PDB file of C-alpha atoms in Angstrom:
ATOM      1  CA  MET A  19     237.434  85.156  85.153  1.00 45.00           C
ATOM      2  CA  ASP A  20     237.534  87.267  88.281  1.00 51.00           C
ATOM      3  CA  GLU A  21     234.179  87.734  89.868  1.00 57.00           C
ATOM      4  CA  THR A  22     233.129  91.373  90.576  1.00 62.00           C
ATOM      5  CA  PRO A  23     230.812  92.285  93.339  1.00 66.00           C
ATOM      6  CA  GLU A  24     228.175  93.161  90.646  1.00 61.00           C
ATOM      7  CA  THR A  25     228.555  89.799  89.127  1.00 63.00           C
ATOM      8  CA  ARG A  26     228.249  88.005  92.468  1.00 69.00           C
ATOM      9  CA  ALA A  27     225.087  89.993  93.231  1.00 71.00           C
ATOM     10  CA  LEU A  28     223.551  88.886  90.013  1.00 69.00           C
ATOM     11  CA  VAL A  29     224.564  85.307  90.399  1.00 76.00           C
ATOM     12  CA  GLU A  30     222.861  85.281  93.733  1.00 81.00           C
ATOM     13  CA  ALA A  31     219.613  86.993  92.549  1.00 79.00           C
ATOM     14  CA  VAL A  32     219.466  84.440  89.606  1.00 82.00           C
ATOM     15  CA  ALA A  33     219.822  81.638  92.105  1.00 87.00           C
ATOM     16  CA  ALA A  34     217.127  83.066  94.332  1.00 87.00           C
ATOM     17  CA  ARG A  35     214.726  83.340  91.439  1.00 86.00           C
ATOM     18  CA  LEU A  36     215.340  79.877  90.246  1.00 91.00           C
ATOM     19  CA  ARG A  37     214.725  78.508  93.692  1.00 91.00           C
ATOM     20  CA  GLU A  38     211.473  80.700  94.162  1.00 89.00           C
ATOM     21  CA  ALA A  39     210.039  79.378  90.790  1.00 89.00           C
ATOM     22  CA  ARG A  40     210.675  75.757  91.624  1.00 92.00           C
ATOM     23  CA  ARG A  41     209.066  76.151  94.977  1.00 91.00           C
ATOM     24  CA  ALA A  42     206.071  78.066  93.548  1.00 88.00           C
ATOM     25  CA  GLN A  43     205.532  74.888  91.294  1.00 89.00           C
ATOM     26  CA  ARG A  44     205.718  72.673  94.351  1.00 90.00           C
ATOM     27  CA  LEU A  45     208.646  70.859  92.837  1.00 92.00           C
ATOM     28  CA  THR A  46     211.431  69.315  95.000  1.00 93.00           C
ATOM     29  CA  LEU A  47     214.884  69.387  93.698  1.00 94.00           C
ATOM     30  CA  ARG A  48     214.588  65.685  92.942  1.00 93.00           C
ATOM     31  CA  ALA A  49     211.431  66.146  91.004  1.00 93.00           C
ATOM     32  CA  LEU A  50     213.168  68.886  88.959  1.00 93.00           C
ATOM     33  CA  SER A  51     216.078  66.751  88.416  1.00 92.00           C
ATOM     34  CA  GLU A  52     213.819  64.029  86.940  1.00 91.00           C
ATOM     35  CA  LYS A  53     212.083  66.437  84.620  1.00 89.00           C
ATOM     36  CA  THR A  54     215.292  68.042  83.362  1.00 88.00           C
ATOM     37  CA  GLY A  55     217.849  65.084  83.534  1.00 88.00           C
ATOM     38  CA  LEU A  56     220.117  67.432  85.408  1.00 89.00           C
ATOM     39  CA  SER A  57     221.648  66.033  88.636  1.00 91.00           C
ATOM     40  CA  GLU A  58     220.136  66.983  92.003  1.00 93.00           C
ATOM     41  CA  PRO A  59     223.536  68.114  93.538  1.00 92.00           C
ATOM     42  CA  PHE A  60     224.047  70.283  90.535  1.00 91.00           C
ATOM     43  CA  LEU A  61     220.727  71.916  90.759  1.00 93.00           C
ATOM     44  CA  SER A  62     221.184  72.409  94.610  1.00 93.00           C
ATOM     45  CA  ARG A  63     224.561  74.295  93.898  1.00 91.00           C
ATOM     46  CA  LEU A  64     222.929  76.321  91.146  1.00 91.00           C
ATOM     47  CA  GLU A  65     220.139  77.457  93.581  1.00 91.00           C
ATOM     48  CA  ARG A  66     222.766  78.471  95.992  1.00 89.00           C
ATOM     49  CA  GLY A  67     224.784  80.437  93.472  1.00 84.00           C
ATOM     50  CA  LEU A  68     227.795  78.136  93.770  1.00 85.00           C
ATOM     51  CA  VAL A  69     227.980  77.155  90.163  1.00 81.00           C
ATOM     52  CA  SER A  70     226.945  78.667  86.707  1.00 74.00           C
ATOM     53  CA  THR A  71     225.564  76.823  83.790  1.00 78.00           C
ATOM     54  CA  SER A  72     224.846  76.838  80.068  1.00 73.00           C
ATOM     55  CA  ILE A  73     222.189  78.873  78.265  1.00 73.00           C
ATOM     56  CA  ALA A  74     220.542  75.611  77.121  1.00 73.00           C
ATOM     57  CA  ASN A  75     220.326  74.508  80.805  1.00 81.00           C
ATOM     58  CA  LEU A  76     218.824  77.771  81.881  1.00 82.00           C
ATOM     59  CA  ILE A  77     216.190  77.532  79.070  1.00 78.00           C
ATOM     60  CA  LEU A  78     215.397  74.076  80.146  1.00 82.00           C
ATOM     61  CA  ILE A  79     215.117  74.909  83.839  1.00 89.00           C
ATOM     62  CA  THR A  80     213.035  78.042  83.362  1.00 85.00           C
ATOM     63  CA  ARG A  81     210.712  76.333  80.915  1.00 81.00           C
ATOM     64  CA  THR A  82     210.195  73.485  83.422  1.00 88.00           C
ATOM     65  CA  VAL A  83     209.244  75.830  86.330  1.00 89.00           C
ATOM     66  CA  GLY A  84     207.086  77.907  84.192  1.00 82.00           C
ATOM     67  CA  ILE A  85     209.072  81.170  83.742  1.00 80.00           C
ATOM     68  CA  ASP A  86     210.838  82.928  80.905  1.00 72.00           C
ATOM     69  CA  LEU A  87     214.628  83.174  80.914  1.00 71.00           C
ATOM     70  CA  GLY A  88     214.287  87.040  80.938  1.00 65.00           C
ATOM     71  CA  GLN A  89     212.554  86.853  84.370  1.00 69.00           C
ATOM     72  CA  LEU A  90     215.880  85.676  85.871  1.00 72.00           C
ATOM     73  CA  PHE A  91     217.556  88.983  84.942  1.00 64.00           C
ATOM     74  CA  ARG A  92     214.567  91.295  85.563  1.00 60.00           C
ATOM     75  CA  GLY A  93     215.530  94.559  87.509  1.00 54.00           C
ATOM     76  CA  VAL A  94     219.231  94.149  87.349  1.00 53.00           C
ATOM     77  CA  SER A  95     221.296  97.099  87.403  1.00 51.00           C
ATOM     78  CA  GLY A  96     221.508  98.919  84.245  1.00 56.00           C
ATOM     79  CA  THR A  97     218.208  97.597  82.713  1.00 61.00           C
ATOM     80  CA  THR A  98     215.305 100.019  82.250  1.00 66.00           C
ATOM     81  CA  THR A  99     211.931  98.271  81.534  1.00 65.00           C
ATOM     82  CA  THR A 100     208.536  99.743  80.685  1.00 66.00           C
ATOM     83  CA  PRO A 101     205.445  98.089  79.438  1.00 63.00           C
ATOM     84  CA  HIS A 102     206.639  98.470  75.819  1.00 74.00           C
ATOM     85  CA  TYR A 103     210.479  97.701  76.054  1.00 77.00           C
ATOM     86  CA  ALA A 104     213.586  96.906  78.004  1.00 75.00           C
ATOM     87  CA  LEU A 105     216.593  99.162  77.451  1.00 79.00           C
ATOM     88  CA  VAL A 106     220.230  98.284  78.412  1.00 78.00           C
ATOM     89  CA  ARG A 107     222.789 101.060  78.048  1.00 80.00           C
ATOM     90  CA  ALA A 108     226.183  99.855  76.720  1.00 81.00           C
ATOM     91  CA  ALA A 109     228.150 101.329  79.618  1.00 77.00           C
ATOM     92  CA  GLU A 110     225.827  99.593  82.152  1.00 72.00           C
ATOM     93  CA  ARG A 111     225.555  96.121  80.448  1.00 74.00           C
ATOM     94  CA  ARG A 112     226.845  93.452  83.008  1.00 71.00           C
ATOM     95  CA  PRO A 113     230.242  91.556  82.097  1.00 72.00           C
ATOM     96  CA  PRO A 114     230.313  88.451  80.226  1.00 76.00           C
ATOM     97  CA  GLN A 115     230.113  85.259  82.379  1.00 71.00           C
ATOM     98  CA  GLU A 116     232.213  82.136  81.777  1.00 69.00           C
ATOM     99  CA  VAL A 117     230.399  78.876  81.028  1.00 65.00           C
ATOM    100  CA  PRO A 118     232.230  76.133  82.978  1.00 55.00           C
ATOM    101  CA  ALA A 119     233.994  73.321  81.127  1.00 54.00           C
ATOM    102  CA  THR A 120     233.427  74.997  77.727  1.00 63.00           C
ATOM    103  CA  GLY A 121     235.829  78.038  77.987  1.00 70.00           C
ATOM    104  CA  TYR A 122     233.199  80.502  76.333  1.00 77.00           C
ATOM    105  CA  THR A 123     231.614  83.320  77.863  1.00 81.00           C
ATOM    106  CA  TYR A 124     228.006  84.723  77.243  1.00 78.00           C
ATOM    107  CA  GLN A 125     226.647  88.123  77.930  1.00 80.00           C
ATOM    108  CA  PRO A 126     222.925  88.780  77.801  1.00 79.00           C
ATOM    109  CA  MET A 127     221.974  91.881  75.606  1.00 82.00           C
ATOM    110  CA  ALA A 128     218.442  92.728  76.886  1.00 76.00           C
ATOM    111  CA  VAL A 129     216.439  91.193  79.683  1.00 70.00           C
ATOM    112  CA  GLY A 130     213.684  91.817  82.050  1.00 65.00           C
ATOM    113  CA  TRP A 131     210.849  92.801  79.762  1.00 68.00           C
ATOM    114  CA  PRO A 132     207.510  91.090  80.986  1.00 64.00           C
ATOM    115  CA  GLY A 133     206.403  88.576  78.313  1.00 65.00           C
ATOM    116  CA  GLN A 134     209.870  88.421  76.717  1.00 69.00           C
ATOM    117  CA  ARG A 135     209.862  85.697  74.041  1.00 75.00           C
ATOM    118  CA  MET A 136     213.221  86.103  72.585  1.00 81.00           C
ATOM    119  CA  ASP A 137     216.659  85.923  74.410  1.00 80.00           C
ATOM    120  CA  ALA A 138     219.810  87.423  73.004  1.00 85.00           C
ATOM    121  CA  PHE A 139     223.339  86.857  73.852  1.00 86.00           C
ATOM    122  CA  VAL A 140     226.886  87.590  72.648  1.00 90.00           C
ATOM    123  CA  LEU A 141     228.818  84.244  72.963  1.00 88.00           C
ATOM    124  CA  THR A 142     232.608  84.597  72.851  1.00 90.00           C
ATOM    125  CA  PHE A 143     234.454  81.339  71.743  1.00 89.00           C
ATOM    126  CA  PRO A 144     238.104  81.263  72.856  1.00 88.00           C
ATOM    127  CA  VAL A 145     240.711  80.317  70.207  1.00 88.00           C
ATOM    128  CA  LYS A 146     241.138  76.817  72.009  1.00 78.00           C
ATOM    129  CA  ASN A 147     237.774  75.487  73.229  1.00 70.00           C
ATOM    130  CA  ARG A 148     237.793  73.309  76.283  1.00 61.00           C
ATOM    131  CA  ALA A 149     234.797  71.337  75.261  1.00 61.00           C
ATOM    132  CA  ASP A 150     233.404  69.625  72.116  1.00 69.00           C
ATOM    133  CA  VAL A 151     229.879  68.844  72.750  1.00 70.00           C
ATOM    134  CA  LEU A 152     226.331  69.120  71.499  1.00 78.00           C
ATOM    135  CA  THR A 153     223.202  70.707  72.998  1.00 79.00           C
ATOM    136  CA  ALA A 154     219.545  70.969  71.883  1.00 80.00           C
ATOM    137  CA  HIS A 155     216.439  72.814  73.290  1.00 77.00           C
ATOM    138  CA  GLU A 156     213.039  73.794  71.875  1.00 77.00           C
ATOM    139  CA  GLY A 157     212.512  76.766  69.563  1.00 84.00           C
ATOM    140  CA  ASP A 158     214.463  78.575  66.955  1.00 91.00           C
ATOM    141  CA  GLU A 159     217.928  79.961  67.005  1.00 93.00           C
ATOM    142  CA  LEU A 160     219.771  82.657  65.162  1.00 95.00           C
ATOM    143  CA  SER A 161     223.530  82.922  65.193  1.00 96.00           C
ATOM    144  CA  PHE A 162     225.304  85.857  63.630  1.00 98.00           C
ATOM    145  CA  VAL A 163     229.027  85.912  63.620  1.00 97.00           C
ATOM    146  CA  LEU A 164     230.494  89.188  64.709  1.00 97.00           C
ATOM    147  CA  GLN A 165     234.126  88.312  64.603  1.00 96.00           C
ATOM    148  CA  GLY A 166     236.318  85.319  63.701  1.00 96.00           C
ATOM    149  CA  GLU A 167     235.409  82.010  62.319  1.00 96.00           C
ATOM    150  CA  ILE A 168     233.199  79.276  63.538  1.00 94.00           C
ATOM    151  CA  LEU A 169     232.686  75.710  62.424  1.00 94.00           C
ATOM    152  CA  PHE A 170     229.036  75.134  63.306  1.00 95.00           C
ATOM    153  CA  GLN A 171     227.673  71.596  63.578  1.00 93.00           C
ATOM    154  CA  LEU A 172     224.024  71.048  63.008  1.00 94.00           C
ATOM    155  CA  GLY A 173     223.012  67.496  63.262  1.00 92.00           C
ATOM    156  CA  ASP A 174     225.374  65.636  60.998  1.00 91.00           C
ATOM    157  CA  GLU A 175     226.155  68.714  58.928  1.00 94.00           C
ATOM    158  CA  LYS A 176     229.255  71.044  59.498  1.00 95.00           C
ATOM    159  CA  ILE A 177     228.720  74.496  58.250  1.00 97.00           C
ATOM    160  CA  PRO A 178     231.694  77.097  58.196  1.00 97.00           C
ATOM    161  CA  LEU A 179     230.808  80.575  59.258  1.00 97.00           C
ATOM    162  CA  LYS A 180     232.785  83.858  59.099  1.00 97.00           C
ATOM    163  CA  ALA A 181     232.214  87.332  60.347  1.00 97.00           C
ATOM    164  CA  GLY A 182     228.967  88.606  58.698  1.00 97.00           C
ATOM    165  CA  ASP A 183     227.422  85.101  58.249  1.00 98.00           C
ATOM    166  CA  CYS A 184     224.085  84.499  59.793  1.00 98.00           C
ATOM    167  CA  LEU A 185     222.580  80.939  60.446  1.00 98.00           C
ATOM    168  CA  TYR A 186     218.881  80.382  61.341  1.00 97.00           C
ATOM    169  CA  PHE A 187     217.868  76.938  62.368  1.00 96.00           C
ATOM    170  CA  ASN A 188     215.652  74.667  64.438  1.00 93.00           C
ATOM    171  CA  ALA A 189     217.195  74.512  67.791  1.00 88.00           C
ATOM    172  CA  GLU A 190     215.771  70.947  68.546  1.00 86.00           C
ATOM    173  CA  ILE A 191     218.452  69.581  66.173  1.00 90.00           C
ATOM    174  CA  PRO A 192     221.668  68.849  68.304  1.00 89.00           C
ATOM    175  CA  HIS A 193     224.149  71.635  67.548  1.00 90.00           C
ATOM    176  CA  MET A 194     227.433  73.398  68.628  1.00 88.00           C
ATOM    177  CA  GLY A 195     229.840  75.906  67.379  1.00 90.00           C
ATOM    178  CA  LYS A 196     233.728  75.533  67.413  1.00 90.00           C
ATOM    179  CA  ASN A 197     236.264  78.244  66.994  1.00 92.00           C
ATOM    180  CA  VAL A 198     238.445  77.409  63.960  1.00 93.00           C
ATOM    181  CA  GLY A 199     240.299  80.893  63.514  1.00 93.00           C
ATOM    182  CA  ARG A 200     243.141  82.488  64.993  1.00 92.00           C
ATOM    183  CA  VAL A 201     241.408  84.889  67.180  1.00 94.00           C
ATOM    184  CA  ASP A 202     238.502  84.695  69.672  1.00 93.00           C
ATOM    185  CA  ALA A 203     235.203  84.385  67.961  1.00 94.00           C
ATOM    186  CA  LYS A 204     232.192  86.525  68.888  1.00 94.00           C
ATOM    187  CA  VAL A 205     228.578  85.389  67.897  1.00 95.00           C
ATOM    188  CA  LEU A 206     225.211  87.055  68.532  1.00 95.00           C
ATOM    189  CA  MET A 207     222.829  84.355  69.283  1.00 90.00           C
ATOM    190  CA  VAL A 208     219.066  84.992  69.495  1.00 90.00           C
ATOM    191  CA  ALA A 209     216.832  82.224  70.731  1.00 85.00           C
ATOM    192  CA  ALA A 210     212.997  81.965  70.603  1.00 82.00           C
ATOM    193  CA  PRO A 211     212.308  79.031  72.942  1.00 68.00           C
ATOM    194  CA  GLY A 212     209.194  76.890  72.594  1.00 51.00           C
ATOM    195  CA  ARG A 213     206.486  77.098  75.165  1.00 44.00           C
ATOM    196  CA  GLY A 214     206.983  73.529  76.534  1.00 41.00           C
ATOM    197  CA  PRO A 215     209.967  72.227  78.607  1.00 41.00           C
ATOM    198  CA  GLY A 216     213.128  72.171  76.501  1.00 40.00           C
ATOM    199  CA  ARG A 217     215.246  69.223  75.713  1.00 42.00           C
ATOM    200  CA  GLU A 218     218.981  69.420  76.797  1.00 42.00           C
ATOM    201  CA  TYR A 219     221.635  66.909  75.939  1.00 39.00           C
ATOM    202  CA  GLY A 220     224.049  68.555  78.160  1.00 39.00           C
ATOM    203  CA  TRP A 221     227.526  70.027  77.839  1.00 32.00           C
ATOM    204  CA  TRP A 222     228.988  66.796  79.049  1.00 30.00           C
ATOM    205  CA  LYS A 223     227.635  64.230  76.597  1.00 35.00           C
ATOM    206  CA  ALA A 224     226.366  64.119  73.059  1.00 36.00           C
ATOM    207  CA  PRO A 225     223.007  62.447  72.117  1.00 40.00           C
ATOM    208  CA  ALA A 226     223.215  58.843  71.498  1.00 36.00           C
ATOM    209  CA  PRO A 227     222.846  57.846  67.929  1.00 38.00           C
ATOM    210  CA  PRO A 228     219.614  56.010  66.946  1.00 42.00           C
ATOM    211  CA  ALA A 229     219.675  52.310  67.734  1.00 40.00           C
ATOM    212  CA  LYS A 230     220.184  50.198  64.486  1.00 44.00           C
ATOM    213  CA  PRO A 231     217.530  47.353  63.783  1.00 49.00           C
ATOM    214  CA  ARG A 232     218.952  44.021  64.723  1.00 48.00           C
ATOM    215  CA  PRO A 233     219.362  41.708  61.706  1.00 52.00           C
ATOM    216  CA  ARG A 234     217.026  38.762  61.702  1.00 54.00           C
ATOM    217  CA  ARG A 235     218.692  35.375  62.443  1.00 51.00           C
ATOM    218  CA  VAL A 236     218.866  32.877  59.690  1.00 49.00           C
ATOM    219  CA  GLY A 237     218.550  29.263  60.567  1.00 49.00           C
ATOM    220  CA  ARG A 238     216.119  26.638  61.616  1.00 45.00           C
ATOM    221  CA  SER A 239     213.288  27.901  63.785  1.00 41.00           C
ATOM    222  CA  SER A 240     211.708  25.931  66.480  1.00 38.00           C
ATOM    223  CA  ARG A 241     208.095  24.627  65.612  1.00 41.00           C
ATOM    224  CA  THR A 242     205.608  22.995  67.801  1.00 38.00           C
ATOM    225  CA  ARG A 243     205.066  19.247  66.625  1.00 38.00           C
ATOM    226  CA  ARG A 244     201.668  18.303  65.840  1.00 39.00           C
ATOM    227  CA  ASP A 245     200.503  14.601  66.029  1.00 39.00           C
ATOM    228  CA  GLY A 246     198.406  13.698  62.912  1.00 38.00           C
TER     229      GLY A 246
END
């Protein structure tokens, strides 16, 4: 996706706000890496506007540094904020941004309202996804399919969704959506993160399955001899 001057300005603004929030908490990049599980080089590039990231990563980072996700986009062009609401006109909404390695794009619907507790995005899943991975974060999530067909995995369950279907779930359960239709799928996602730091399994790995208990060995056991 070609980057417009407006998109570049937004990326740089978000990067600067992430950096300022981290420093305000007196966290080094290494400390933030240890708290989030994200690599230090990746966080450094993110704070310099050299790489974009997933929604779940942004939720994780902002919660760890003590800000709301909406604060990253506050005051961007096209957004009008008052003490009571944030308004984004359709013609002024910023363009969708691609999430590296996944192939899909996301577009925030409304941002910048102080105290915002929900984050809404339109996700576009291309016909051929480039990644097949799970993610998880604190809070609840709602997914409403606007167009196309999605096979949604929630834990071990796979749920087919078509245009008009709506799924509400606990976002701490590892989840992902996969386009199984013939056109690009669009999904309205609304997330209400928890107040604590989120948990992120990452776009590059799925959570490890729980360890199975080891079977007890059958055989002669060693005993301490006692002289009688």
